[in-house]
mmCIF file of C-alpha atoms in Angstrom:
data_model
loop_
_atom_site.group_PDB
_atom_site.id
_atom_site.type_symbol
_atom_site.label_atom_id
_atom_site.label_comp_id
_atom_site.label_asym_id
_atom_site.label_seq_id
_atom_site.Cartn_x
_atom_site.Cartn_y
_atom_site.Cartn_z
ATOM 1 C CA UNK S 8 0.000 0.000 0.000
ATOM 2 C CA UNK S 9 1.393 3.320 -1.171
ATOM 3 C CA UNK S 10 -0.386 6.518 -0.099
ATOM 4 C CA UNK S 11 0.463 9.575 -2.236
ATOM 5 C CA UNK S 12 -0.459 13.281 -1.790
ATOM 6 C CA UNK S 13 0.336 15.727 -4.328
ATOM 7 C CA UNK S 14 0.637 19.802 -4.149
ATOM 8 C CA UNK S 15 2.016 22.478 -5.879
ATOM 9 C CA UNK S 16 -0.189 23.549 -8.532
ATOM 10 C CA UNK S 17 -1.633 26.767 -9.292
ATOM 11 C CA UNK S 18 -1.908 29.344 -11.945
ATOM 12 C CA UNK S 19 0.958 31.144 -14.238
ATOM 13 C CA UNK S 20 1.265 32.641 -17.308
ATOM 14 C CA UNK S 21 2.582 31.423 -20.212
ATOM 15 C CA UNK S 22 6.611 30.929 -20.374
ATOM 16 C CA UNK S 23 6.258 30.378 -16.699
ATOM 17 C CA UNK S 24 7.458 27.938 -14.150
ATOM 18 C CA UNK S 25 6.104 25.516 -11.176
ATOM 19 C CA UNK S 26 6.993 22.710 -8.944
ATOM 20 C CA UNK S 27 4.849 19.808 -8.229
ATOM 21 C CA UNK S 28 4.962 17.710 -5.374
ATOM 22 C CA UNK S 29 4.205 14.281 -4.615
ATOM 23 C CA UNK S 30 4.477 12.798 -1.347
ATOM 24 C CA UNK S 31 4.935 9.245 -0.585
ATOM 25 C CA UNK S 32 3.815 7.070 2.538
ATOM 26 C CA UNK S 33 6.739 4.599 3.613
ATOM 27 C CA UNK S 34 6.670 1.399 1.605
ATOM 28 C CA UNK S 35 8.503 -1.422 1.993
ATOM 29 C CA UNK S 36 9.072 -2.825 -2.019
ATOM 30 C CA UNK S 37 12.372 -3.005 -2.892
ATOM 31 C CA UNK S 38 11.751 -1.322 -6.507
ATOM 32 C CA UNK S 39 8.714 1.514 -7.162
ATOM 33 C CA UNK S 40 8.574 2.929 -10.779
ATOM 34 C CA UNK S 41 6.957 6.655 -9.928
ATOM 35 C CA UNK S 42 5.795 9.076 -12.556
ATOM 36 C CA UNK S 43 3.030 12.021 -13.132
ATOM 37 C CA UNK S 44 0.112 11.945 -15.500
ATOM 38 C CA UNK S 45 -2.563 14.530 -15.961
ATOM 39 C CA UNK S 46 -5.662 14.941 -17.485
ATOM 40 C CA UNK S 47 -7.571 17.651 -19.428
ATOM 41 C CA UNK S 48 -11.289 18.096 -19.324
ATOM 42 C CA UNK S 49 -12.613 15.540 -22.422
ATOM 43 C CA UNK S 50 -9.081 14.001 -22.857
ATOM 44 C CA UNK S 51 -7.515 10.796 -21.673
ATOM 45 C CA UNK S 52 -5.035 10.616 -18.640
ATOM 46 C CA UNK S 53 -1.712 10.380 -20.207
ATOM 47 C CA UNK S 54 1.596 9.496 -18.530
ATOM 48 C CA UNK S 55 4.290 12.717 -19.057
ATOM 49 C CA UNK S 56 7.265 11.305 -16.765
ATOM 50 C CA UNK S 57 8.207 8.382 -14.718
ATOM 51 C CA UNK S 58 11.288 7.674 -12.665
ATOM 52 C CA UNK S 59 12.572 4.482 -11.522
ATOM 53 C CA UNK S 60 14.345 3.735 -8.298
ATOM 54 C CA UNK S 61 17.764 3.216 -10.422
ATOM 55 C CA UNK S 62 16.810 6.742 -11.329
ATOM 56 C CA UNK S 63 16.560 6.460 -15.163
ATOM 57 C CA UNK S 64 13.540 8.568 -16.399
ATOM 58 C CA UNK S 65 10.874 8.584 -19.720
ATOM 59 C CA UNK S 66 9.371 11.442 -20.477
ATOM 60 C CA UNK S 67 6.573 12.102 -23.067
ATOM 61 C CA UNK S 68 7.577 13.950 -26.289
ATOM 62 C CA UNK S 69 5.040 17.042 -25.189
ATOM 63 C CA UNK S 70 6.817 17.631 -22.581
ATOM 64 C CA UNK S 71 10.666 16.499 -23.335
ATOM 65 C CA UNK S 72 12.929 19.709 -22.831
ATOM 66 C CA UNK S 73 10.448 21.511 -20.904
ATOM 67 C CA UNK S 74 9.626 19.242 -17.556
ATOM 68 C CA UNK S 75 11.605 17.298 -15.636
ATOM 69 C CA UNK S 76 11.355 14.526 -13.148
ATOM 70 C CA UNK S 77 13.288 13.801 -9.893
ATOM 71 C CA UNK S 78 12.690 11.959 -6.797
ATOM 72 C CA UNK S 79 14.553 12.913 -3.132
ATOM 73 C CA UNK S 80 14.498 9.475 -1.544
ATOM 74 C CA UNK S 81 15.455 10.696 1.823
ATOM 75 C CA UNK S 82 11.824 12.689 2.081
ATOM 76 C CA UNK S 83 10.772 9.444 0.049
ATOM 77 C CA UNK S 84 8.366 12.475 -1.971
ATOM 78 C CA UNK S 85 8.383 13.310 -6.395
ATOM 79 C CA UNK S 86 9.210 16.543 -7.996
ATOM 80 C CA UNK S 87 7.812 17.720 -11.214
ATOM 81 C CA UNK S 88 10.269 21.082 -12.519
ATOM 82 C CA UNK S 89 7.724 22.429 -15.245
ATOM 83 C CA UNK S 90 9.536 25.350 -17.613
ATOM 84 C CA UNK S 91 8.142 26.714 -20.293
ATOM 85 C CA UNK S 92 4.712 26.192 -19.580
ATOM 86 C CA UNK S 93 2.060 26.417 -22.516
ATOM 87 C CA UNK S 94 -1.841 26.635 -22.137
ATOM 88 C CA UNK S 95 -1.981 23.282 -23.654
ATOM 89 C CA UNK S 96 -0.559 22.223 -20.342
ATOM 90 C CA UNK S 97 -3.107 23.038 -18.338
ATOM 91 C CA UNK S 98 -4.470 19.951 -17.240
ATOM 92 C CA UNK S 99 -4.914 17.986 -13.532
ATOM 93 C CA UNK S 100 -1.825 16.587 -12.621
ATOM 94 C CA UNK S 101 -1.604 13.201 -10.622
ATOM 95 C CA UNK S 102 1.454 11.452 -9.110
ATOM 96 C CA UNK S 103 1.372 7.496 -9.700
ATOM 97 C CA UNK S 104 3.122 4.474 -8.218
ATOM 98 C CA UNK S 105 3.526 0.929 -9.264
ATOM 99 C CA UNK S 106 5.950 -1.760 -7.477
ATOM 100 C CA UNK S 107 7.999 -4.533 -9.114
ATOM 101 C CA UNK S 108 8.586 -6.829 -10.050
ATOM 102 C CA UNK S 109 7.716 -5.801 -14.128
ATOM 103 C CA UNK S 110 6.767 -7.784 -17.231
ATOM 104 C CA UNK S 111 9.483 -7.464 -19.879
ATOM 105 C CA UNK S 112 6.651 -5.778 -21.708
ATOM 106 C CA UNK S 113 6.396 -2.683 -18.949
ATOM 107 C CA UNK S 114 5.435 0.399 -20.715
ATOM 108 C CA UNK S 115 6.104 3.620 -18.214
ATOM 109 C CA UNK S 116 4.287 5.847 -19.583
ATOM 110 C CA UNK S 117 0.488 4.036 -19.980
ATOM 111 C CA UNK S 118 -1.584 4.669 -16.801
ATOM 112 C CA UNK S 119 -2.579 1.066 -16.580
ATOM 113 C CA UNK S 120 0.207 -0.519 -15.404
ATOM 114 C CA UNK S 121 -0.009 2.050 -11.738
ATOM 115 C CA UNK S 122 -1.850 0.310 -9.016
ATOM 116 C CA UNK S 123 -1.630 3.432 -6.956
ATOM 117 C CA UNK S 124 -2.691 7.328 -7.242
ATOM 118 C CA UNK S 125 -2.766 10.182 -5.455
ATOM 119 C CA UNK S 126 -5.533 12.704 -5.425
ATOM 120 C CA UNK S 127 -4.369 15.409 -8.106
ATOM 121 C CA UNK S 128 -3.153 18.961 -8.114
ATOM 122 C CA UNK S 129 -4.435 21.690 -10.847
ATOM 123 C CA UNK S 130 -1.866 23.630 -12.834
ATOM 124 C CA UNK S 131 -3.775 26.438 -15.204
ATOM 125 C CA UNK S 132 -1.504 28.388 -17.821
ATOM 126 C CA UNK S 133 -3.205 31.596 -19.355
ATOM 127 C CA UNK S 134 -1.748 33.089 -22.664
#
């Protein structure tokens, strides 16, 4: 069981910058791929980063460049740097967990291989 909490949204302007946040209860697997999705109203969910504990990372081509994932393992909590932002990023933003092991067939970025979710956090970007 893996409990996570995001924060950190809000509302910028275009060409701005935020933080997201996502903190993780204690867990005792010995490998947890992490990553952030979000969601537009009438869209699908779609995976933008992920992180694994070895700390290699995927990133979606929307978003390559521009955001960029890390994870403090100390504070056991997710970070989402967002540069650049566009309106087209506006979207809810949720943190996501799954623990090993994986199939050879894994695929990071697709929300249905996370068994666990946090609640989301809203990031708005006006032109």
């Amino acid at each position: 069981q893996i409990r996570l909490v995001e924060s950190g949204g809000g509302s910028v302007q275009a060409g701005g910058s935020l933080r997201l946040s996502c903190a993780a209860s204690r867990y005792r697997y010995s490998r947890v791929i992490m990553g952030w999705f979000r969601q537009a109203p009438g869209k699908e969910r779609e995976g933008i980063a992920t992180i694994d504990s070895d700390g290699s990372t995927n990133y979606a081509d929307s978003v390559k460049g521009r955001f960029s994932i890390s994870k403090d393992n100390a504070k056991n909590t997710l970070h989402l740097q967002m540069n650049s932002l566009k309106p087209e990023d506006t979207a809810m933003y949720y943190c996501a967990a799954t623990p090993g092991p994986y199939s050879p067939a894994f695929q990071a970025l697709e929300r249905y291989e996370y068994n666990y979710w946090g609640q989301g956090t809203q990031v708005t970007v006006s032109s």
